[in-house]
């Protein structure tokens, strides 16, 4: 009887092992900073609308990191700290705004301080100012020089 039980368990185990494996799905969603800015901004509004102001602030901060990376003012790497980004940014008004936003974000997100609607709105204003910096705006298509009378070679 014991042999029969061991044989049955072995047979069952082999049957389950030989079944085709299910496709593996990614276990981690994309990092916040790797997501497109319009999606992050929309997510920030949704989170704020539901009262998750700290989560909304995090989405806004990710938008600024992505914009600063695109402008080559920082080199985004998830292993780096917010303080590292500040230390490596050139002195400018954008750096000053980013410094203010970073201090607030670090207190609210990592310090787990409560985040109010007013603080979220302050973060939104800072994110908009940072992303509105001319060097951080998306490049426009080259305009035609016909209007100015210059000729193309």
Coordinates of C-alpha atoms in Angstrom, one line a residue:
X1 CA 0.0 0.0 0.0
X2 CA 2.9 2.4 0.8
X3 CA 4.5 1.6 -2.5
X4 CA 1.3 2.3 -4.3
X5 CA 0.9 5.7 -2.5
X6 CA 4.5 6.7 -3.3
X7 CA 4.0 5.7 -6.9
X8 CA 0.8 7.7 -7.2
X9 CA 2.5 10.8 -5.7
X10 CA 5.4 10.5 -8.0
X11 CA 3.1 10.0 -11.0
X12 CA 1.1 13.1 -10.1
X13 CA 4.2 15.2 -9.5
X14 CA 5.6 14.3 -12.9
X15 CA 2.4 15.1 -14.6
X16 CA 2.4 18.6 -13.1
X17 CA 6.0 19.2 -13.9
X18 CA 5.6 18.3 -17.6
X19 CA 2.7 20.7 -18.2
X20 CA 3.7 23.6 -20.3
X21 CA 4.7 26.7 -18.3
X22 CA 2.5 29.7 -18.4
X23 CA 4.0 32.8 -20.0
X24 CA 5.9 34.9 -17.5
X25 CA 4.4 38.4 -17.1
X26 CA 6.5 41.3 -15.8
X27 CA 6.3 41.4 -12.1
X28 CA 7.2 45.1 -11.8
X29 CA 5.3 47.9 -13.5
X30 CA 7.5 50.5 -15.3
X31 CA 9.3 52.8 -13.0
X32 CA 7.6 56.1 -12.4
X33 CA 10.3 58.1 -14.3
X34 CA 10.0 55.9 -17.4
X35 CA 6.4 56.6 -17.9
X36 CA 5.3 59.3 -20.4
X37 CA 4.8 62.8 -18.8
X38 CA 1.1 63.2 -19.9
X39 CA 0.3 59.9 -18.3
X40 CA 2.0 60.9 -15.0
X41 CA 0.3 64.2 -15.0
X42 CA -3.1 62.6 -15.6
X43 CA -2.3 60.1 -12.8
X44 CA -1.3 63.0 -10.5
X45 CA -4.7 64.6 -11.1
X46 CA -6.5 61.3 -10.5
X47 CA -4.6 60.7 -7.3
X48 CA -5.2 64.2 -6.0
X49 CA -8.9 63.8 -6.9
X50 CA -9.1 60.7 -4.7
X51 CA -7.3 62.5 -1.8
X52 CA -3.9 60.7 -2.3
X53 CA -1.9 64.0 -2.3
X54 CA 1.5 62.3 -1.5
X55 CA 1.0 59.8 -4.4
X56 CA 0.1 62.8 -6.7
X57 CA 3.2 64.6 -5.5
X58 CA 5.3 61.6 -6.4
X59 CA 3.9 61.5 -9.9
X60 CA 4.7 65.2 -10.3
X61 CA 8.2 64.6 -9.1
X62 CA 8.7 61.9 -11.6
X63 CA 7.6 64.2 -14.4
X64 CA 10.3 66.7 -13.3
X65 CA 13.0 64.0 -13.1
X66 CA 12.1 62.9 -16.6
X67 CA 12.1 66.5 -17.9
X68 CA 15.5 67.2 -16.3
X69 CA 16.9 64.0 -17.7
X70 CA 15.7 64.9 -21.3
X71 CA 17.3 68.3 -21.0
X72 CA 20.5 66.6 -19.8
X73 CA 20.5 68.6 -16.6
X74 CA 20.6 65.3 -14.7
X75 CA 21.4 61.7 -15.7
X76 CA 18.5 59.7 -14.4
X77 CA 19.4 56.5 -12.6
X78 CA 17.0 54.9 -10.1
X79 CA 20.0 54.1 -7.8
X80 CA 20.8 57.8 -7.4
X81 CA 19.4 60.0 -4.7
X82 CA 17.5 63.2 -5.1
X83 CA 20.3 64.9 -3.3
X84 CA 22.8 63.6 -5.8
X85 CA 20.7 65.2 -8.6
X86 CA 20.8 68.5 -6.8
X87 CA 24.5 68.4 -6.3
X88 CA 25.2 67.6 -9.9
X89 CA 22.9 70.2 -11.5
X90 CA 24.4 73.5 -12.6
X91 CA 23.5 76.6 -10.6
X92 CA 20.4 78.1 -12.1
X93 CA 16.8 79.2 -11.3
X94 CA 15.7 75.8 -12.4
X95 CA 18.0 74.2 -9.9
X96 CA 16.6 76.5 -7.2
X97 CA 13.0 75.5 -8.1
X98 CA 14.0 71.8 -8.2
X99 CA 15.7 72.2 -4.8
X100 CA 12.5 73.6 -3.2
X101 CA 10.4 70.8 -4.8
X102 CA 12.9 68.1 -3.7
X103 CA 12.9 69.2 -0.1
X104 CA 9.1 69.2 0.0
X105 CA 8.9 65.9 -1.9
X106 CA 11.4 64.2 0.4
X107 CA 9.6 65.3 3.5
X108 CA 6.2 64.2 2.2
X109 CA 7.2 60.9 0.5
X110 CA 10.2 59.6 2.4
X111 CA 9.5 61.4 5.7
X112 CA 5.9 60.2 5.5
X113 CA 4.5 63.6 6.5
X114 CA 0.9 64.2 5.7
X115 CA 0.4 66.0 2.4
X116 CA -2.4 68.5 2.0
X117 CA -4.2 69.6 -1.1
X118 CA -2.4 73.0 -0.8
X119 CA 1.0 71.3 -0.7
X120 CA 0.1 69.2 -3.7
X121 CA -0.9 72.4 -5.5
X122 CA 2.4 74.0 -4.5
X123 CA 4.2 70.9 -5.9
X124 CA 2.1 71.2 -9.1
X125 CA 3.1 74.8 -9.5
X126 CA 6.8 74.0 -8.9
X127 CA 6.6 71.1 -11.4
X128 CA 5.0 73.3 -14.0
X129 CA 7.7 76.0 -13.5
X130 CA 10.5 73.5 -13.7
X131 CA 9.1 71.9 -16.9
X132 CA 8.3 75.3 -18.4
X133 CA 12.0 76.3 -18.4
X134 CA 12.9 76.9 -22.1
X135 CA 15.7 74.3 -22.1
X136 CA 13.2 71.7 -20.8
X137 CA 10.5 72.3 -23.3
X138 CA 10.2 69.8 -26.2
X139 CA 12.0 70.8 -29.3
X140 CA 9.9 72.4 -32.0
X141 CA 10.1 71.6 -35.7
X142 CA 12.6 73.9 -37.4
X143 CA 10.7 76.9 -38.9
X144 CA 11.1 77.9 -42.4
X145 CA 13.6 80.6 -43.0
X146 CA 11.7 82.0 -46.0
X147 CA 10.0 84.6 -43.8
X148 CA 13.3 86.1 -42.8
X149 CA 14.6 86.1 -46.4
X150 CA 17.6 83.8 -45.7
X151 CA 18.3 81.0 -48.2
X152 CA 19.1 77.5 -47.4
X153 CA 22.4 76.1 -48.9

